CSV table of C-alpha atoms and ligand atoms in Angstrom, one decimal:
chain,number,residue,atom,x,y,z
E,25,MET,CA,-24.6,198.7,-32.5
E,26,SER,CA,-26.0,200.8,-29.7
E,27,LYS,CA,-29.1,198.8,-28.8
E,28,ALA,CA,-29.6,195.2,-27.7
E,29,LEU,CA,-32.3,193.1,-29.3
E,30,VAL,CA,-34.6,190.6,-27.5
E,31,ILE,CA,-36.9,188.4,-29.5
E,32,GLY,CA,-39.6,186.2,-28.0
E,33,ASN,CA,-40.1,183.2,-30.2
E,34,TRP,CA,-43.4,181.7,-29.1
E,35,LYS,CA,-43.1,178.7,-31.5
E,36,MET,CA,-46.4,176.8,-31.9
E,37,ASN,CA,-47.8,178.1,-28.6
E,38,LEU,CA,-50.8,180.5,-27.8
E,39,ASP,CA,-53.8,181.0,-29.9
E,40,HIS,CA,-54.8,184.5,-31.0
E,41,VAL,CA,-56.9,185.2,-27.9
E,42,GLU,CA,-54.0,184.2,-25.6
E,43,ALA,CA,-51.6,186.1,-27.9
E,44,VAL,CA,-53.6,189.3,-27.4
E,45,HIS,CA,-53.4,188.9,-23.6
E,46,LEU,CA,-49.7,188.3,-23.5
E,47,THR,CA,-49.0,191.1,-25.9
E,48,GLN,CA,-51.1,193.6,-23.9
E,49,GLN,CA,-49.3,192.6,-20.7
E,50,ILE,CA,-45.8,192.9,-22.2
E,51,ALA,CA,-46.6,196.2,-23.9
E,52,ALA,CA,-48.1,197.6,-20.6
E,53,LEU,CA,-45.0,196.5,-18.7
E,54,LEU,CA,-42.6,198.0,-21.2
E,55,ALA,CA,-44.6,201.3,-21.2
E,56,SER,CA,-44.4,201.6,-17.4
E,57,ARG,CA,-40.7,200.4,-17.2
E,58,PRO,CA,-39.1,201.5,-20.5
E,59,ALA,CA,-36.0,199.6,-21.7
E,60,ASP,CA,-34.4,202.3,-23.8
E,61,ARG,CA,-31.3,200.2,-24.7
E,62,VAL,CA,-33.3,197.2,-26.0
E,63,ASP,CA,-35.3,196.6,-29.1
E,64,VAL,CA,-38.1,194.2,-28.2
E,65,VAL,CA,-39.7,191.9,-30.8
E,66,LEU,CA,-42.5,189.3,-30.5
E,67,ALA,CA,-42.6,186.3,-32.9
E,68,PRO,CA,-46.0,184.6,-32.5
E,69,PRO,CA,-47.5,181.9,-34.8
E,70,PHE,CA,-48.7,183.2,-38.2
E,71,VAL,CA,-52.4,183.1,-37.2
E,72,ASP,CA,-51.7,185.4,-34.3
E,73,LEU,CA,-49.7,188.1,-36.2
E,74,ARG,CA,-52.6,190.4,-37.1
E,75,SER,CA,-53.9,190.4,-33.6
E,76,VAL,CA,-50.5,191.1,-32.1
E,77,THR,CA,-49.7,193.9,-34.5
E,78,SER,CA,-53.2,195.4,-33.9
E,79,VAL,CA,-52.5,195.5,-30.1
E,80,LEU,CA,-49.1,197.0,-30.6
E,81,GLU,CA,-50.5,199.7,-32.9
E,82,ALA,CA,-53.4,200.5,-30.6
E,83,GLU,CA,-51.0,200.8,-27.6
E,84,HIS,CA,-48.5,202.8,-29.6
E,85,SER,CA,-45.9,200.3,-28.4
E,86,VAL,CA,-42.2,200.3,-29.3
E,87,ILE,CA,-42.4,196.6,-29.6
E,88,THR,CA,-42.5,195.1,-33.1
E,89,ALA,CA,-43.6,191.8,-34.5
E,90,ALA,CA,-41.7,189.0,-36.3
E,91,ALA,CA,-42.8,186.0,-38.2
E,92,GLN,CA,-41.2,182.6,-37.4
E,93,HIS,CA,-40.8,181.7,-41.0
E,94,ALA,CA,-41.6,182.9,-44.6
E,95,SER,CA,-41.7,181.5,-48.1
E,96,ASP,CA,-38.7,182.2,-50.3
E,97,ARG,CA,-41.2,182.7,-53.2
E,98,ASP,CA,-43.1,185.9,-54.0
E,99,ASN,CA,-46.5,184.4,-54.7
E,100,GLY,CA,-48.2,181.5,-56.5
E,101,ALA,CA,-49.1,177.8,-56.1
E,102,PHE,CA,-47.3,177.1,-52.8
E,103,THR,CA,-50.0,175.6,-50.6
E,104,GLY,CA,-49.6,176.4,-46.9
E,105,GLU,CA,-46.8,179.0,-47.4
E,106,VAL,CA,-46.9,182.7,-46.5
E,107,SER,CA,-45.0,185.3,-48.5
E,108,VAL,CA,-42.8,188.2,-47.2
E,109,SER,CA,-45.1,190.8,-48.8
E,110,MET,CA,-48.1,189.4,-47.0
E,111,LEU,CA,-46.2,189.7,-43.7
E,112,LYS,CA,-45.1,193.2,-44.5
E,113,ARG,CA,-48.7,194.2,-45.2
E,114,LEU,CA,-49.7,192.9,-41.7
E,115,GLY,CA,-47.2,195.2,-40.1
E,116,VAL,CA,-44.6,192.6,-39.4
E,117,SER,CA,-41.1,194.0,-39.3
E,118,SER,CA,-38.8,190.9,-39.3
E,119,VAL,CA,-38.7,187.2,-40.1
E,120,ILE,CA,-36.8,184.4,-38.3
E,121,VAL,CA,-35.1,182.4,-41.0
E,122,GLY,CA,-33.7,178.8,-40.7
E,123,HIS,CA,-34.6,178.1,-37.1
E,124,SER,CA,-33.1,174.7,-36.2
E,125,GLU,CA,-36.6,173.3,-35.8
E,126,ARG,CA,-37.4,174.2,-39.4
E,127,ARG,CA,-34.0,172.8,-40.6
E,128,THR,CA,-34.3,169.5,-38.8
E,129,LEU,CA,-38.1,168.8,-38.7
E,130,TYR,CA,-39.1,170.4,-42.0
E,131,HIS,CA,-36.0,169.7,-44.1
E,132,MET,CA,-35.1,173.4,-44.6
E,133,ASP,CA,-31.6,173.0,-46.2
E,134,ASP,CA,-28.8,175.6,-46.5
E,135,ALA,CA,-30.0,176.6,-50.0
E,136,LEU,CA,-33.5,177.2,-48.9
E,137,VAL,CA,-32.3,179.2,-45.9
E,138,ALA,CA,-30.2,181.3,-48.2
E,139,SER,CA,-33.0,182.0,-50.7
E,140,THR,CA,-35.3,182.8,-47.8
E,141,VAL,CA,-32.8,185.3,-46.3
E,142,ARG,CA,-32.6,186.9,-49.8
E,143,ALA,CA,-36.4,187.0,-50.1
E,144,VAL,CA,-36.9,188.6,-46.7
E,145,VAL,CA,-34.3,191.4,-47.2
E,146,ARG,CA,-35.5,192.0,-50.8
E,147,GLY,CA,-39.0,192.4,-49.5
E,148,GLY,CA,-37.9,195.1,-47.1
E,149,LEU,CA,-38.0,193.1,-43.8
E,150,ASP,CA,-35.3,192.2,-41.3
E,151,ALA,CA,-34.0,188.7,-41.4
E,152,VAL,CA,-33.0,186.9,-38.1
E,153,LEU,CA,-30.8,184.2,-39.4
E,154,CYS,CA,-30.5,181.2,-37.0
E,155,ILE,CA,-27.4,179.1,-37.0
E,156,GLY,CA,-25.9,176.6,-34.5
E,157,GLU,CA,-24.5,173.1,-34.3
E,158,ASN,CA,-25.9,169.9,-32.8
E,159,LEU,CA,-24.3,168.0,-30.0
E,160,ALA,CA,-22.3,165.6,-32.2
E,161,THR,CA,-20.7,168.5,-34.0
E,162,ARG,CA,-19.8,170.2,-30.8
E,163,GLU,CA,-18.4,167.0,-29.3
E,164,ALA,CA,-16.3,166.5,-32.4
E,165,GLN,CA,-15.0,170.1,-32.0
E,166,GLU,CA,-16.2,171.0,-35.4
E,167,HIS,CA,-18.7,173.7,-34.2
E,168,ASP,CA,-16.6,176.7,-35.4
E,169,ASP,CA,-16.2,175.4,-38.9
E,170,PHE,CA,-19.8,174.3,-39.1
E,171,VAL,CA,-21.1,177.7,-38.0
E,172,ARG,CA,-18.7,179.6,-40.3
E,173,GLN,CA,-20.0,177.5,-43.2
E,174,GLN,CA,-23.6,178.1,-42.3
E,175,LEU,CA,-23.0,181.9,-42.4
E,176,LEU,CA,-21.1,181.7,-45.7
E,177,SER,CA,-23.9,179.7,-47.3
E,178,ALA,CA,-26.9,181.7,-45.9
E,179,LEU,CA,-25.5,185.2,-46.8
E,180,GLU,CA,-24.5,184.3,-50.3
E,181,GLY,CA,-26.1,186.8,-52.7
E,182,VAL,CA,-27.2,189.2,-49.9
E,183,GLN,CA,-25.9,192.7,-50.4
E,184,GLU,CA,-22.9,193.4,-48.1
E,185,SER,CA,-23.3,195.4,-45.0
E,186,ASN,CA,-27.0,194.8,-45.2
E,187,GLU,CA,-28.3,196.2,-41.9
E,188,ARG,CA,-31.4,194.1,-42.3
E,189,VAL,CA,-29.5,190.9,-41.2
E,190,THR,CA,-29.3,189.8,-37.6
E,191,VAL,CA,-27.7,186.5,-36.6
E,192,ALA,CA,-28.9,184.3,-33.8
E,193,TYR,CA,-26.5,181.6,-32.5
E,194,GLU,CA,-28.7,178.8,-31.1
E,195,PRO,CA,-26.7,175.6,-30.3
E,196,ILE,CA,-29.3,172.8,-30.9
E,197,TRP,CA,-28.3,171.0,-27.7
E,198,ALA,CA,-29.2,174.1,-25.6
E,199,ILE,CA,-32.7,174.6,-27.1
E,200,GLY,CA,-35.5,173.7,-24.7
E,201,THR,CA,-33.1,171.5,-22.7
E,202,GLY,CA,-32.4,173.8,-19.7
E,203,GLN,CA,-28.7,173.2,-20.6
E,204,THR,CA,-27.4,176.7,-21.5
E,205,ALA,CA,-24.1,177.0,-23.2
E,206,THR,CA,-21.4,178.3,-20.8
E,207,THR,CA,-20.5,182.0,-21.0
E,208,GLU,CA,-17.1,180.9,-22.3
E,209,GLN,CA,-18.6,178.8,-25.1
E,210,ILE,CA,-20.9,181.7,-26.0
E,211,ARG,CA,-18.0,184.3,-25.9
E,212,ASP,CA,-15.8,182.1,-28.1
E,213,MET,CA,-18.6,181.5,-30.6
E,214,MET,CA,-19.5,185.3,-30.7
E,215,SER,CA,-15.9,185.9,-31.7
E,216,THR,CA,-16.0,183.2,-34.4
E,217,ILE,CA,-19.2,184.6,-35.8
E,218,ARG,CA,-18.2,188.2,-35.7
E,219,THR,CA,-14.9,187.4,-37.4
E,220,GLN,CA,-16.7,185.5,-40.2
E,221,LEU,CA,-19.3,188.3,-40.5
E,222,SER,CA,-16.6,190.9,-40.9
E,223,ALA,CA,-14.9,188.7,-43.5
E,224,LEU,CA,-18.2,188.6,-45.3
E,225,ARG,CA,-18.6,192.3,-44.8
E,226,PHE,CA,-21.6,192.1,-42.5
E,227,SER,CA,-19.8,193.6,-39.4
E,228,THR,CA,-22.8,195.8,-38.5
E,229,SER,CA,-25.1,192.8,-37.8
E,230,ARG,CA,-26.2,192.1,-34.3
E,231,VAL,CA,-25.4,188.7,-32.9
E,232,LEU,CA,-27.9,187.1,-30.5
E,233,TYR,CA,-27.8,184.0,-28.4
E,234,GLY,CA,-30.6,181.5,-27.9
E,235,GLY,CA,-31.0,178.3,-25.9
E,236,SER,CA,-32.5,178.0,-22.5
E,237,VAL,CA,-32.2,181.7,-21.7
E,238,ASN,CA,-34.2,182.6,-18.6
E,239,ALA,CA,-34.6,185.4,-16.0
E,240,GLU,CA,-31.8,184.0,-13.9
E,241,ASN,CA,-29.0,183.6,-16.5
E,242,ALA,CA,-29.7,186.5,-18.9
E,243,ALA,CA,-27.6,189.1,-17.1
E,244,THR,CA,-24.5,186.9,-16.9
E,245,ILE,CA,-24.8,185.9,-20.6
E,246,VAL,CA,-25.0,189.5,-21.7
E,247,THR,CA,-22.2,190.7,-19.5
E,248,ASP,CA,-19.7,187.8,-19.9
E,249,GLY,CA,-21.0,186.2,-23.1
E,250,GLY,CA,-20.6,189.4,-25.2
E,251,VAL,CA,-24.0,188.9,-27.0
E,252,ASP,CA,-26.1,191.7,-28.5
E,253,GLY,CA,-29.3,190.2,-27.1
E,254,PHE,CA,-31.4,187.0,-27.1
E,255,LEU,CA,-33.7,184.8,-29.1
E,256,VAL,CA,-35.9,183.4,-26.3
E,257,GLY,CA,-38.2,180.4,-26.5
E,258,GLY,CA,-39.9,179.1,-23.4
E,259,ALA,CA,-39.2,182.0,-21.1
E,260,SER,CA,-40.9,184.4,-23.6
E,261,LEU,CA,-44.3,182.8,-22.9
E,262,LYS,CA,-44.6,184.4,-19.5
E,263,THR,CA,-44.7,188.1,-18.9
E,264,ASP,CA,-42.5,188.1,-15.8
E,265,SER,CA,-39.6,186.0,-17.2
E,266,PHE,CA,-39.6,187.8,-20.5
E,267,ALA,CA,-39.7,191.2,-18.8
E,268,ALA,CA,-36.8,190.1,-16.5
E,269,ILE,CA,-34.7,189.1,-19.6
E,270,ILE,CA,-35.4,192.5,-21.3
E,271,GLY,CA,-34.5,194.3,-18.0
E,272,ALA,CA,-31.3,192.3,-17.7
E,273,CYS,CA,-30.3,193.2,-21.2
E,274,ASN,CA,-31.1,196.9,-20.6
E,275,ASP,CA,-29.0,197.0,-17.4
E,276,CYS,CA,-26.0,195.0,-18.6
E,277,TYR,CA,-25.6,195.7,-22.4
E,278,ALA,CA,-23.3,198.7,-22.0
E,279,GLU,CA,-21.1,196.7,-19.6
E,280,ARG,CA,-20.7,193.6,-21.7
E,281,ARG,CA,-17.2,192.3,-22.3
X,302,LIG,P1,-35.7,177.9,-25.5
X,302,LIG,O1,-35.4,179.3,-24.9
X,302,LIG,O2,-37.0,177.4,-25.1
X,302,LIG,O3,-34.5,177.0,-25.2
X,302,LIG,O4,-35.7,178.1,-27.1
X,302,LIG,C1,-34.8,178.7,-27.8
X,302,LIG,C2,-35.2,178.9,-29.1
X,302,LIG,O5,-35.2,178.0,-29.9
X,302,LIG,C3,-35.6,180.3,-29.6
X,302,LIG,O6,-35.7,180.4,-30.9
């Protein structure tokens, strides 16, 4: 895969007015300092999506928009849910599926993650499948098996070599904690994930890292962690830190080990 991918997951932050400001700032910065080796994606809350895609269209920006979640159903009596076709119609290009916060706080189990991945790719959008172990699983040295199993389950029934699937490895213990996984832990896990992806015939998928990525550690993680990019939480809410992460990816992606 020739280009890295950096996604800003804003989680439940920024209303649509704030979202417009941040999108304008990031789009302007990227227009003045292009990052040709990086695809950049913003994932705001549902209610901000139309505002964000309108700004991106008006600015003719190369940035695209992602939703943080979607329903696995096409339409119907599912109060509070949003379908893939509704997102597509808004100009959204991808959907984050199975983020650990949805898995742990909203009971999204493996079966629902799998059916949501299928719904997203069937609907013609890119799926960013989130996987990753908690601290107890890591301490029990069961993280490799756990993540292999998450991949197996989530990709069941998805057409092989589907270029619409991206994987984001986000160890739960590194999310929002300031405790980034070491580059060695990340490199080992990238290898586990890529081996499993090729066994499942998804070897073209990009594999991202997420968990306390910031302007200071991004370059080292790309170079030594062997990642194809990042899923960024907190540091994506400020133009400077998000731009620095994109810049680090742009500079280091070709040299990654
Ligand atoms: P932080 O970058 O805030 O640790 O969040 C990571 C994440 O969950 C992105 O999806």
